[in-house]
JSON list of C-alpha atoms in Angstrom, two decimals:
[
{"chain": "A", "resi": 1, "resn": "MET", "atom": "CA", "xyz": [-0.07, 0.26, -0.15]},
{"chain": "A", "resi": 2, "resn": "SER", "atom": "CA", "xyz": [2.64, 2.27, 1.43]},
{"chain": "A", "resi": 3, "resn": "GLU", "atom": "CA", "xyz": [5.00, 1.85, -1.92]},
{"chain": "A", "resi": 4, "resn": "SER", "atom": "CA", "xyz": [2.09, 2.10, -4.61]},
{"chain": "A", "resi": 5, "resn": "LYS", "atom": "CA", "xyz": [1.02, 5.30, -2.63]},
{"chain": "A", "resi": 6, "resn": "SER", "atom": "CA", "xyz": [4.46, 6.91, -3.15]},
{"chain": "A", "resi": 7, "resn": "GLN", "atom": "CA", "xyz": [4.29, 6.62, -6.98]},
{"chain": "A", "resi": 8, "resn": "VAL", "atom": "CA", "xyz": [0.80, 8.42, -7.35]},
{"chain": "A", "resi": 9, "resn": "VAL", "atom": "CA", "xyz": [1.96, 11.74, -5.35]},
{"chain": "A", "resi": 10, "resn": "LYS", "atom": "CA", "xyz": [3.30, 14.28, -8.06]},
{"chain": "A", "resi": 11, "resn": "PRO", "atom": "CA", "xyz": [4.51, 17.87, -7.55]},
{"chain": "A", "resi": 12, "resn": "TYR", "atom": "CA", "xyz": [2.36, 19.23, -10.39]},
{"chain": "A", "resi": 13, "resn": "LYS", "atom": "CA", "xyz": [-0.80, 16.57, -10.96]},
{"chain": "A", "resi": 14, "resn": "THR", "atom": "CA", "xyz": [-0.67, 16.92, -14.48]},
{"chain": "A", "resi": 15, "resn": "ASP", "atom": "CA", "xyz": [-1.07, 13.89, -17.06]},
{"chain": "A", "resi": 16, "resn": "LYS", "atom": "CA", "xyz": [2.55, 13.49, -17.14]},
{"chain": "A", "resi": 17, "resn": "SER", "atom": "CA", "xyz": [4.28, 10.74, -15.41]},
{"chain": "A", "resi": 18, "resn": "LYS", "atom": "CA", "xyz": [5.74, 11.43, -11.99]},
{"chain": "A", "resi": 19, "resn": "LYS", "atom": "CA", "xyz": [9.84, 11.39, -13.29]},
{"chain": "A", "resi": 20, "resn": "GLU", "atom": "CA", "xyz": [8.64, 13.92, -15.78]},
{"chain": "A", "resi": 21, "resn": "GLU", "atom": "CA", "xyz": [7.24, 16.33, -13.16]},
{"chain": "A", "resi": 22, "resn": "VAL", "atom": "CA", "xyz": [9.63, 15.79, -10.73]},
{"chain": "A", "resi": 23, "resn": "ALA", "atom": "CA", "xyz": [12.86, 16.78, -13.31]},
{"chain": "A", "resi": 24, "resn": "GLU", "atom": "CA", "xyz": [10.51, 20.00, -14.44]},
{"chain": "A", "resi": 25, "resn": "MET", "atom": "CA", "xyz": [9.92, 20.71, -10.79]},
{"chain": "A", "resi": 26, "resn": "PHE", "atom": "CA", "xyz": [13.68, 20.58, -10.18]},
{"chain": "A", "resi": 27, "resn": "ASP", "atom": "CA", "xyz": [14.62, 22.60, -13.17]},
{"chain": "A", "resi": 28, "resn": "ASN", "atom": "CA", "xyz": [12.17, 25.19, -11.92]},
{"chain": "A", "resi": 29, "resn": "ILE", "atom": "CA", "xyz": [13.89, 25.57, -8.79]},
{"chain": "A", "resi": 30, "resn": "SER", "atom": "CA", "xyz": [17.51, 24.80, -9.77]},
{"chain": "A", "resi": 31, "resn": "LYS", "atom": "CA", "xyz": [18.89, 28.52, -9.24]},
{"chain": "A", "resi": 32, "resn": "ARG", "atom": "CA", "xyz": [17.61, 28.61, -5.88]},
{"chain": "A", "resi": 33, "resn": "TYR", "atom": "CA", "xyz": [17.96, 25.31, -4.63]},
{"chain": "A", "resi": 34, "resn": "ASP", "atom": "CA", "xyz": [21.04, 25.49, -2.83]},
{"chain": "A", "resi": 35, "resn": "PHE", "atom": "CA", "xyz": [20.17, 28.59, -0.90]},
{"chain": "A", "resi": 36, "resn": "LEU", "atom": "CA", "xyz": [16.55, 26.94, 0.09]},
{"chain": "A", "resi": 37, "resn": "ASN", "atom": "CA", "xyz": [17.78, 23.91, 1.10]},
{"chain": "A", "resi": 38, "resn": "HIS", "atom": "CA", "xyz": [20.56, 24.95, 3.23]},
{"chain": "A", "resi": 39, "resn": "PHE", "atom": "CA", "xyz": [17.77, 27.65, 4.49]},
{"chain": "A", "resi": 40, "resn": "LEU", "atom": "CA", "xyz": [14.96, 25.74, 5.23]},
{"chain": "A", "resi": 41, "resn": "SER", "atom": "CA", "xyz": [16.95, 22.67, 7.01]},
{"chain": "A", "resi": 42, "resn": "LEU", "atom": "CA", "xyz": [18.37, 25.48, 9.26]},
{"chain": "A", "resi": 43, "resn": "GLY", "atom": "CA", "xyz": [21.61, 23.91, 8.26]},
{"chain": "A", "resi": 44, "resn": "ILE", "atom": "CA", "xyz": [21.25, 20.66, 9.34]},
{"chain": "A", "resi": 45, "resn": "ASP", "atom": "CA", "xyz": [21.28, 18.74, 6.22]},
{"chain": "A", "resi": 46, "resn": "LYS", "atom": "CA", "xyz": [25.24, 19.13, 6.15]},
{"chain": "A", "resi": 47, "resn": "LEU", "atom": "CA", "xyz": [25.44, 17.81, 9.36]},
{"chain": "A", "resi": 48, "resn": "TRP", "atom": "CA", "xyz": [23.34, 14.80, 7.98]},
{"chain": "A", "resi": 49, "resn": "ARG", "atom": "CA", "xyz": [25.40, 14.33, 4.88]},
{"chain": "A", "resi": 50, "resn": "LYS", "atom": "CA", "xyz": [28.60, 13.91, 6.99]},
{"chain": "A", "resi": 51, "resn": "LYS", "atom": "CA", "xyz": [27.09, 11.24, 9.35]},
{"chain": "A", "resi": 52, "resn": "ALA", "atom": "CA", "xyz": [26.08, 9.33, 6.28]},
{"chain": "A", "resi": 53, "resn": "ILE", "atom": "CA", "xyz": [29.47, 9.72, 4.37]},
{"chain": "A", "resi": 54, "resn": "ARG", "atom": "CA", "xyz": [31.52, 8.29, 7.63]},
{"chain": "A", "resi": 55, "resn": "LEU", "atom": "CA", "xyz": [29.33, 5.20, 7.41]},
{"chain": "A", "resi": 56, "resn": "LEU", "atom": "CA", "xyz": [31.54, 4.63, 4.33]},
{"chain": "A", "resi": 57, "resn": "LYS", "atom": "CA", "xyz": [34.87, 4.88, 5.50]},
{"chain": "A", "resi": 58, "resn": "PRO", "atom": "CA", "xyz": [35.73, 1.72, 6.35]},
{"chain": "A", "resi": 59, "resn": "LEU", "atom": "CA", "xyz": [34.99, 0.52, 2.64]},
{"chain": "A", "resi": 60, "resn": "LYS", "atom": "CA", "xyz": [37.58, 3.34, 1.41]},
{"chain": "A", "resi": 61, "resn": "PRO", "atom": "CA", "xyz": [35.49, 3.47, -1.90]},
{"chain": "A", "resi": 62, "resn": "LYS", "atom": "CA", "xyz": [37.42, 4.53, -5.20]},
{"chain": "A", "resi": 63, "resn": "LYS", "atom": "CA", "xyz": [34.70, 4.53, -7.37]},
{"chain": "A", "resi": 64, "resn": "ILE", "atom": "CA", "xyz": [31.37, 6.51, -5.86]},
{"chain": "A", "resi": 65, "resn": "ILE", "atom": "CA", "xyz": [28.34, 7.42, -7.34]},
{"chain": "A", "resi": 66, "resn": "ASP", "atom": "CA", "xyz": [25.86, 9.95, -6.14]},
{"chain": "A", "resi": 67, "resn": "LEU", "atom": "CA", "xyz": [22.29, 9.67, -6.85]},
{"chain": "A", "resi": 68, "resn": "ALA", "atom": "CA", "xyz": [19.60, 12.15, -7.21]},
{"chain": "A", "resi": 69, "resn": "THR", "atom": "CA", "xyz": [22.49, 14.29, -7.29]},
{"chain": "A", "resi": 70, "resn": "GLY", "atom": "CA", "xyz": [21.07, 17.63, -7.42]},
{"chain": "A", "resi": 71, "resn": "THR", "atom": "CA", "xyz": [23.77, 20.33, -7.10]},
{"chain": "A", "resi": 72, "resn": "GLY", "atom": "CA", "xyz": [26.23, 18.01, -5.62]},
{"chain": "A", "resi": 73, "resn": "ASP", "atom": "CA", "xyz": [26.34, 18.37, -2.27]},
{"chain": "A", "resi": 74, "resn": "PHE", "atom": "CA", "xyz": [26.55, 14.89, -0.93]},
{"chain": "A", "resi": 75, "resn": "ALA", "atom": "CA", "xyz": [29.00, 13.65, -4.06]},
{"chain": "A", "resi": 76, "resn": "ILE", "atom": "CA", "xyz": [31.10, 16.88, -2.58]},
{"chain": "A", "resi": 77, "resn": "GLU", "atom": "CA", "xyz": [30.84, 15.70, 0.88]},
{"chain": "A", "resi": 78, "resn": "ALA", "atom": "CA", "xyz": [32.04, 12.17, -0.35]},
{"chain": "A", "resi": 79, "resn": "LEU", "atom": "CA", "xyz": [35.47, 13.72, -1.38]},
{"chain": "A", "resi": 80, "resn": "LYS", "atom": "CA", "xyz": [36.47, 13.23, 2.18]},
{"chain": "A", "resi": 81, "resn": "LEU", "atom": "CA", "xyz": [36.83, 9.20, 1.38]},
{"chain": "A", "resi": 82, "resn": "ASN", "atom": "CA", "xyz": [39.80, 10.35, -0.95]},
{"chain": "A", "resi": 83, "resn": "PRO", "atom": "CA", "xyz": [37.57, 8.65, -3.99]},
{"chain": "A", "resi": 84, "resn": "GLU", "atom": "CA", "xyz": [39.40, 8.19, -7.41]},
{"chain": "A", "resi": 85, "resn": "LYS", "atom": "CA", "xyz": [36.11, 9.26, -9.00]},
{"chain": "A", "resi": 86, "resn": "VAL", "atom": "CA", "xyz": [32.61, 10.64, -8.13]},
{"chain": "A", "resi": 87, "resn": "VAL", "atom": "CA", "xyz": [29.76, 10.18, -10.17]},
{"chain": "A", "resi": 88, "resn": "GLY", "atom": "CA", "xyz": [26.84, 12.48, -9.61]},
{"chain": "A", "resi": 89, "resn": "VAL", "atom": "CA", "xyz": [23.57, 11.55, -11.86]},
{"chain": "A", "resi": 90, "resn": "ASP", "atom": "CA", "xyz": [20.41, 13.66, -12.15]},
{"chain": "A", "resi": 91, "resn": "ILE", "atom": "CA", "xyz": [17.25, 13.88, -14.19]},
{"chain": "A", "resi": 92, "resn": "SER", "atom": "CA", "xyz": [17.20, 17.25, -13.77]},
{"chain": "A", "resi": 93, "resn": "ASN", "atom": "CA", "xyz": [19.65, 18.95, -16.02]},
{"chain": "A", "resi": 94, "resn": "GLY", "atom": "CA", "xyz": [18.86, 22.34, -14.58]},
{"chain": "A", "resi": 95, "resn": "MET", "atom": "CA", "xyz": [20.59, 20.83, -11.30]},
{"chain": "A", "resi": 96, "resn": "LEU", "atom": "CA", "xyz": [22.94, 19.36, -13.18]},
{"chain": "A", "resi": 97, "resn": "ASP", "atom": "CA", "xyz": [23.93, 23.03, -14.60]},
{"chain": "A", "resi": 98, "resn": "GLN", "atom": "CA", "xyz": [24.51, 24.36, -11.30]},
{"chain": "A", "resi": 99, "resn": "GLY", "atom": "CA", "xyz": [25.91, 21.54, -10.07]},
{"chain": "A", "resi": 100, "resn": "ARG", "atom": "CA", "xyz": [28.79, 22.13, -12.50]},
{"chain": "A", "resi": 101, "resn": "ILE", "atom": "CA", "xyz": [29.18, 25.58, -11.94]},
{"chain": "A", "resi": 102, "resn": "LYS", "atom": "CA", "xyz": [29.77, 24.72, -8.36]},
{"chain": "A", "resi": 103, "resn": "MET", "atom": "CA", "xyz": [32.25, 21.62, -9.02]},
{"chain": "A", "resi": 104, "resn": "LYS", "atom": "CA", "xyz": [34.18, 24.55, -11.28]},
{"chain": "A", "resi": 105, "resn": "LYS", "atom": "CA", "xyz": [34.11, 27.25, -8.61]},
{"chain": "A", "resi": 106, "resn": "LYS", "atom": "CA", "xyz": [35.53, 24.33, -6.08]},
{"chain": "A", "resi": 107, "resn": "GLY", "atom": "CA", "xyz": [38.10, 23.01, -8.79]},
{"chain": "A", "resi": 108, "resn": "VAL", "atom": "CA", "xyz": [36.78, 19.41, -8.30]},
{"chain": "A", "resi": 109, "resn": "ASP", "atom": "CA", "xyz": [35.89, 18.75, -11.75]},
{"chain": "A", "resi": 110, "resn": "ASN", "atom": "CA", "xyz": [38.05, 16.55, -12.28]},
{"chain": "A", "resi": 111, "resn": "ILE", "atom": "CA", "xyz": [37.12, 14.48, -9.95]},
{"chain": "A", "resi": 112, "resn": "ILE", "atom": "CA", "xyz": [33.57, 14.46, -9.83]},
{"chain": "A", "resi": 113, "resn": "SER", "atom": "CA", "xyz": [31.11, 14.48, -12.98]},
{"chain": "A", "resi": 114, "resn": "MET", "atom": "CA", "xyz": [27.66, 15.50, -13.04]},
{"chain": "A", "resi": 115, "resn": "GLU", "atom": "CA", "xyz": [26.10, 13.43, -15.69]},
{"chain": "A", "resi": 116, "resn": "TYR", "atom": "CA", "xyz": [22.22, 13.24, -16.84]},
{"chain": "A", "resi": 117, "resn": "GLY", "atom": "CA", "xyz": [20.54, 9.83, -15.79]},
{"chain": "A", "resi": 118, "resn": "ASP", "atom": "CA", "xyz": [17.69, 8.11, -14.71]},
{"chain": "A", "resi": 119, "resn": "SER", "atom": "CA", "xyz": [17.94, 6.71, -11.41]},
{"chain": "A", "resi": 120, "resn": "GLU", "atom": "CA", "xyz": [15.42, 3.71, -12.83]},
{"chain": "A", "resi": 121, "resn": "ASN", "atom": "CA", "xyz": [17.66, 2.81, -15.77]},
{"chain": "A", "resi": 122, "resn": "LEU", "atom": "CA", "xyz": [21.35, 3.57, -15.06]},
{"chain": "A", "resi": 123, "resn": "PRO", "atom": "CA", "xyz": [23.84, 3.85, -17.70]},
{"chain": "A", "resi": 124, "resn": "PHE", "atom": "CA", "xyz": [26.74, 1.96, -16.18]},
{"chain": "A", "resi": 125, "resn": "GLU", "atom": "CA", "xyz": [27.48, -1.71, -16.22]},
{"chain": "A", "resi": 126, "resn": "ASP", "atom": "CA", "xyz": [26.94, -4.08, -13.41]},
{"chain": "A", "resi": 127, "resn": "GLY", "atom": "CA", "xyz": [29.16, -3.54, -10.39]},
{"chain": "A", "resi": 128, "resn": "THR", "atom": "CA", "xyz": [30.72, -0.49, -11.62]},
{"chain": "A", "resi": 129, "resn": "PHE", "atom": "CA", "xyz": [30.99, 1.47, -8.10]},
{"chain": "A", "resi": 130, "resn": "ASP", "atom": "CA", "xyz": [32.65, 0.75, -4.62]},
{"chain": "A", "resi": 131, "resn": "ALA", "atom": "CA", "xyz": [29.89, 2.65, -2.75]},
{"chain": "A", "resi": 132, "resn": "LEU", "atom": "CA", "xyz": [26.71, 5.11, -3.77]},
{"chain": "A", "resi": 133, "resn": "THR", "atom": "CA", "xyz": [24.82, 7.55, -1.89]},
{"chain": "A", "resi": 134, "resn": "VAL", "atom": "CA", "xyz": [21.26, 9.10, -2.64]},
{"chain": "A", "resi": 135, "resn": "GLY", "atom": "CA", "xyz": [20.23, 12.40, -0.58]},
{"chain": "A", "resi": 136, "resn": "PHE", "atom": "CA", "xyz": [16.23, 12.91, -0.21]},
{"chain": "A", "resi": 137, "resn": "GLY", "atom": "CA", "xyz": [15.91, 11.43, -3.96]},
{"chain": "A", "resi": 138, "resn": "VAL", "atom": "CA", "xyz": [14.61, 7.82, -3.27]},
{"chain": "A", "resi": 139, "resn": "ARG", "atom": "CA", "xyz": [10.79, 9.26, -2.35]},
{"chain": "A", "resi": 140, "resn": "ASN", "atom": "CA", "xyz": [11.01, 10.67, -5.93]},
{"chain": "A", "resi": 141, "resn": "TYR", "atom": "CA", "xyz": [11.14, 7.40, -7.75]},
{"chain": "A", "resi": 142, "resn": "GLU", "atom": "CA", "xyz": [8.73, 6.74, -9.84]},
{"chain": "A", "resi": 143, "resn": "ASN", "atom": "CA", "xyz": [8.97, 2.88, -9.29]},
{"chain": "A", "resi": 144, "resn": "LEU", "atom": "CA", "xyz": [10.67, 2.62, -5.94]},
{"chain": "A", "resi": 145, "resn": "GLU", "atom": "CA", "xyz": [11.76, -1.17, -6.69]},
{"chain": "A", "resi": 146, "resn": "LYS", "atom": "CA", "xyz": [13.07, -0.62, -9.75]},
{"chain": "A", "resi": 147, "resn": "GLY", "atom": "CA", "xyz": [15.38, 2.09, -8.70]},
{"chain": "A", "resi": 148, "resn": "LEU", "atom": "CA", "xyz": [16.51, 0.59, -5.38]},
{"chain": "A", "resi": 149, "resn": "GLY", "atom": "CA", "xyz": [17.16, -2.54, -8.03]},
{"chain": "A", "resi": 150, "resn": "GLU", "atom": "CA", "xyz": [19.09, -0.34, -10.36]},
{"chain": "A", "resi": 151, "resn": "MET", "atom": "CA", "xyz": [21.38, 0.91, -7.33]},
{"chain": "A", "resi": 152, "resn": "LEU", "atom": "CA", "xyz": [22.29, -2.50, -6.48]},
{"chain": "A", "resi": 153, "resn": "ARG", "atom": "CA", "xyz": [23.34, -3.87, -10.05]},
{"chain": "A", "resi": 154, "resn": "VAL", "atom": "CA", "xyz": [25.40, -0.98, -10.21]},
{"chain": "A", "resi": 155, "resn": "LEU", "atom": "CA", "xyz": [27.30, -1.53, -6.82]},
{"chain": "A", "resi": 156, "resn": "ASN", "atom": "CA", "xyz": [30.20, -4.19, -6.94]},
{"chain": "A", "resi": 157, "resn": "ASP", "atom": "CA", "xyz": [30.02, -7.21, -4.36]},
{"chain": "A", "resi": 158, "resn": "GLY", "atom": "CA", "xyz": [30.29, -5.94, -0.64]},
{"chain": "A", "resi": 159, "resn": "GLY", "atom": "CA", "xyz": [29.87, -2.58, -1.98]},
{"chain": "A", "resi": 160, "resn": "MET", "atom": "CA", "xyz": [27.53, -0.49, 0.26]},
{"chain": "A", "resi": 161, "resn": "ALA", "atom": "CA", "xyz": [24.45, 1.63, -0.77]},
{"chain": "A", "resi": 162, "resn": "VAL", "atom": "CA", "xyz": [23.90, 5.10, 1.81]},
{"chain": "A", "resi": 163, "resn": "ILE", "atom": "CA", "xyz": [20.45, 6.71, 1.48]},
{"chain": "A", "resi": 164, "resn": "LEU", "atom": "CA", "xyz": [19.55, 9.52, 3.39]},
{"chain": "A", "resi": 165, "resn": "GLU", "atom": "CA", "xyz": [15.80, 10.66, 3.40]},
{"chain": "A", "resi": 166, "resn": "PHE", "atom": "CA", "xyz": [13.01, 12.52, 5.42]},
{"chain": "A", "resi": 167, "resn": "SER", "atom": "CA", "xyz": [11.14, 10.51, 7.69]},
{"chain": "A", "resi": 168, "resn": "LYS", "atom": "CA", "xyz": [8.37, 11.52, 10.39]},
{"chain": "A", "resi": 169, "resn": "PRO", "atom": "CA", "xyz": [9.37, 12.32, 13.51]},
{"chain": "A", "resi": 170, "resn": "LYS", "atom": "CA", "xyz": [7.48, 10.25, 16.39]},
{"chain": "A", "resi": 171, "resn": "LYS", "atom": "CA", "xyz": [8.12, 11.78, 19.54]},
{"chain": "A", "resi": 172, "resn": "PHE", "atom": "CA", "xyz": [6.83, 14.77, 21.19]},
{"chain": "A", "resi": 173, "resn": "PRO", "atom": "CA", "xyz": [7.86, 18.01, 20.52]},
{"chain": "A", "resi": 174, "resn": "VAL", "atom": "CA", "xyz": [10.14, 17.20, 17.46]},
{"chain": "A", "resi": 175, "resn": "LYS", "atom": "CA", "xyz": [6.58, 15.65, 15.74]},
{"chain": "A", "resi": 176, "resn": "GLN", "atom": "CA", "xyz": [4.55, 18.50, 16.48]},
{"chain": "A", "resi": 177, "resn": "ALA", "atom": "CA", "xyz": [7.39, 21.14, 15.47]},
{"chain": "A", "resi": 178, "resn": "PHE", "atom": "CA", "xyz": [8.28, 19.51, 12.27]},
{"chain": "A", "resi": 179, "resn": "GLY", "atom": "CA", "xyz": [4.63, 18.64, 11.35]},
{"chain": "A", "resi": 180, "resn": "PHE", "atom": "CA", "xyz": [3.53, 22.27, 11.69]},
{"chain": "A", "resi": 181, "resn": "TYR", "atom": "CA", "xyz": [7.20, 23.12, 9.98]},
{"chain": "A", "resi": 182, "resn": "SER", "atom": "CA", "xyz": [6.53, 20.96, 6.76]},
{"chain": "A", "resi": 183, "resn": "LYS", "atom": "CA", "xyz": [2.94, 21.58, 6.25]},
{"chain": "A", "resi": 184, "resn": "TYR", "atom": "CA", "xyz": [2.72, 25.64, 6.61]},
{"chain": "A", "resi": 185, "resn": "ILE", "atom": "CA", "xyz": [6.00, 26.94, 7.10]},
{"chain": "A", "resi": 186, "resn": "ILE", "atom": "CA", "xyz": [8.23, 25.07, 4.19]},
{"chain": "A", "resi": 187, "resn": "PRO", "atom": "CA", "xyz": [5.61, 25.59, 1.29]},
{"chain": "A", "resi": 188, "resn": "LEU", "atom": "CA", "xyz": [5.10, 29.11, 2.34]},
{"chain": "A", "resi": 189, "resn": "LEU", "atom": "CA", "xyz": [8.72, 30.35, 2.27]},
{"chain": "A", "resi": 190, "resn": "GLY", "atom": "CA", "xyz": [9.39, 27.74, -1.00]},
{"chain": "A", "resi": 191, "resn": "LYS", "atom": "CA", "xyz": [6.61, 29.70, -2.81]},
{"chain": "A", "resi": 192, "resn": "SER", "atom": "CA", "xyz": [8.00, 33.36, -2.05]},
{"chain": "A", "resi": 193, "resn": "ILE", "atom": "CA", "xyz": [11.59, 32.21, -2.97]},
{"chain": "A", "resi": 194, "resn": "SER", "atom": "CA", "xyz": [11.41, 29.84, -5.86]},
{"chain": "A", "resi": 195, "resn": "LYS", "atom": "CA", "xyz": [8.02, 30.88, -7.12]},
{"chain": "A", "resi": 196, "resn": "ASP", "atom": "CA", "xyz": [6.93, 27.77, -7.62]},
{"chain": "A", "resi": 197, "resn": "SER", "atom": "CA", "xyz": [4.41, 26.95, -5.00]},
{"chain": "A", "resi": 198, "resn": "SER", "atom": "CA", "xyz": [3.84, 23.10, -6.24]},
{"chain": "A", "resi": 199, "resn": "ALA", "atom": "CA", "xyz": [7.64, 22.05, -5.44]},
{"chain": "A", "resi": 200, "resn": "TYR", "atom": "CA", "xyz": [7.61, 22.67, -1.73]},
{"chain": "A", "resi": 201, "resn": "THR", "atom": "CA", "xyz": [3.62, 21.56, -1.37]},
{"chain": "A", "resi": 202, "resn": "TYR", "atom": "CA", "xyz": [5.12, 18.29, -2.93]},
{"chain": "A", "resi": 203, "resn": "LEU", "atom": "CA", "xyz": [7.93, 18.11, -0.28]},
{"chain": "A", "resi": 204, "resn": "PRO", "atom": "CA", "xyz": [5.64, 17.20, 2.98]},
{"chain": "A", "resi": 205, "resn": "GLU", "atom": "CA", "xyz": [3.15, 14.94, 0.77]},
{"chain": "A", "resi": 206, "resn": "SER", "atom": "CA", "xyz": [6.05, 13.00, -0.64]},
{"chain": "A", "resi": 207, "resn": "VAL", "atom": "CA", "xyz": [7.86, 12.32, 2.71]},
{"chain": "A", "resi": 208, "resn": "GLU", "atom": "CA", "xyz": [4.23, 11.40, 4.34]},
{"chain": "A", "resi": 209, "resn": "ALA", "atom": "CA", "xyz": [3.38, 9.10, 1.38]},
{"chain": "A", "resi": 210, "resn": "PHE", "atom": "CA", "xyz": [7.00, 7.40, 1.77]},
{"chain": "A", "resi": 211, "resn": "PRO", "atom": "CA", "xyz": [7.32, 4.28, 3.23]},
{"chain": "A", "resi": 212, "resn": "GLU", "atom": "CA", "xyz": [9.69, 4.95, 6.04]},
{"chain": "A", "resi": 213, "resn": "GLY", "atom": "CA", "xyz": [11.59, 3.20, 9.16]},
{"chain": "A", "resi": 214, "resn": "GLN", "atom": "CA", "xyz": [10.82, -0.67, 9.19]},
{"chain": "A", "resi": 215, "resn": "ASP", "atom": "CA", "xyz": [8.59, -0.51, 6.07]},
{"chain": "A", "resi": 216, "resn": "PHE", "atom": "CA", "xyz": [11.64, 0.93, 3.81]},
{"chain": "A", "resi": 217, "resn": "VAL", "atom": "CA", "xyz": [13.94, -1.57, 5.56]},
{"chain": "A", "resi": 218, "resn": "ASP", "atom": "CA", "xyz": [11.84, -4.22, 4.66]},
{"chain": "A", "resi": 219, "resn": "ILE", "atom": "CA", "xyz": [11.60, -3.12, 1.09]},
{"chain": "A", "resi": 220, "resn": "LEU", "atom": "CA", "xyz": [15.70, -2.77, 0.87]},
{"chain": "A", "resi": 221, "resn": "LYS", "atom": "CA", "xyz": [16.04, -6.80, 1.94]},
{"chain": "A", "resi": 222, "resn": "LYS", "atom": "CA", "xyz": [13.27, -7.78, -0.47]},
{"chain": "A", "resi": 223, "resn": "VAL", "atom": "CA", "xyz": [15.20, -6.25, -3.30]},
{"chain": "A", "resi": 224, "resn": "GLY", "atom": "CA", "xyz": [18.49, -7.97, -1.85]},
{"chain": "A", "resi": 225, "resn": "TYR", "atom": "CA", "xyz": [20.34, -5.45, 0.03]},
{"chain": "A", "resi": 226, "resn": "LYS", "atom": "CA", "xyz": [22.08, -7.60, 3.22]},
{"chain": "A", "resi": 227, "resn": "ASP", "atom": "CA", "xyz": [22.92, -6.33, 6.67]},
{"chain": "A", "resi": 228, "resn": "VAL", "atom": "CA", "xyz": [20.23, -3.23, 6.03]},
{"chain": "A", "resi": 229, "resn": "LYS", "atom": "CA", "xyz": [20.32, -0.72, 9.05]},
{"chain": "A", "resi": 230, "resn": "SER", "atom": "CA", "xyz": [19.09, 2.44, 9.33]},
{"chain": "A", "resi": 231, "resn": "LYS", "atom": "CA", "xyz": [19.77, 5.33, 11.83]},
{"chain": "A", "resi": 232, "resn": "LEU", "atom": "CA", "xyz": [17.56, 8.32, 13.12]},
{"chain": "A", "resi": 233, "resn": "VAL", "atom": "CA", "xyz": [19.14, 11.60, 12.93]},
{"chain": "A", "resi": 234, "resn": "SER", "atom": "CA", "xyz": [17.45, 15.08, 14.49]},
{"chain": "A", "resi": 235, "resn": "GLY", "atom": "CA", "xyz": [14.89, 13.45, 16.55]},
{"chain": "A", "resi": 236, "resn": "GLY", "atom": "CA", "xyz": [13.53, 11.38, 13.67]},
{"chain": "A", "resi": 237, "resn": "ILE", "atom": "CA", "xyz": [13.21, 14.53, 11.25]},
{"chain": "A", "resi": 238, "resn": "ALA", "atom": "CA", "xyz": [15.69, 12.06, 8.65]},
{"chain": "A", "resi": 239, "resn": "THR", "atom": "CA", "xyz": [16.67, 8.35, 8.37]},
{"chain": "A", "resi": 240, "resn": "ILE", "atom": "CA", "xyz": [20.02, 7.37, 7.21]},
{"chain": "A", "resi": 241, "resn": "TYR", "atom": "CA", "xyz": [19.46, 3.36, 5.98]},
{"chain": "A", "resi": 242, "resn": "TYR", "atom": "CA", "xyz": [22.46, 1.49, 4.57]},
{"chain": "A", "resi": 243, "resn": "GLY", "atom": "CA", "xyz": [23.02, -1.81, 3.60]},
{"chain": "A", "resi": 244, "resn": "ILE", "atom": "CA", "xyz": [25.63, -4.02, 1.38]},
{"chain": "A", "resi": 245, "resn": "LYS", "atom": "CA", "xyz": [25.23, -5.96, -1.58]}
]
């Protein structure tokens, strides 16, 4: 139930597929995305990425793929692992363009490449990467299990996937505060700054529909991930899921 429900939540609610609408939405907000992302999360998202990347340290991965890379924040954080290559993949050309500008400015475009691609149909051979990251992206997949399966396919044996995703806090007062913030404040500020009211209404709707916690852990196991674990961060506002191929 929860998985099929997550597939029908779309930003603009038109006749287009979820995939087309998500790409259009990120194209529309790409120029203000970085500012809004850090502003609306009060900068906490940076700490979440740091925690997620630390889980990969024991693997010493040389080739890393960052899916739903956006403008490449997770890919940049992955440089702390001293990889030879990081590939950022996204379905939004607008986001990738902003990411390429960022990589050039930081002087890391020789290590991080930003490539157009569909997470549910990746243009890479089986077992290409030692590690994989996704930040706030899997809930945007049109077919969740297909996307997770593709992620598993491009990992090599023993490779780890680390998924950072919003969740719904369960305990007072974080539950009440986050509920109010995501339902009222995020859409209001998002609309005024990005000029796209649908994009920041879609955010809480997509979080609400996503099969989080044990439900998502069970889906990862069903698809074929091993040793799947999850860690709540910031009182359950987000969760880091990780598993091995």
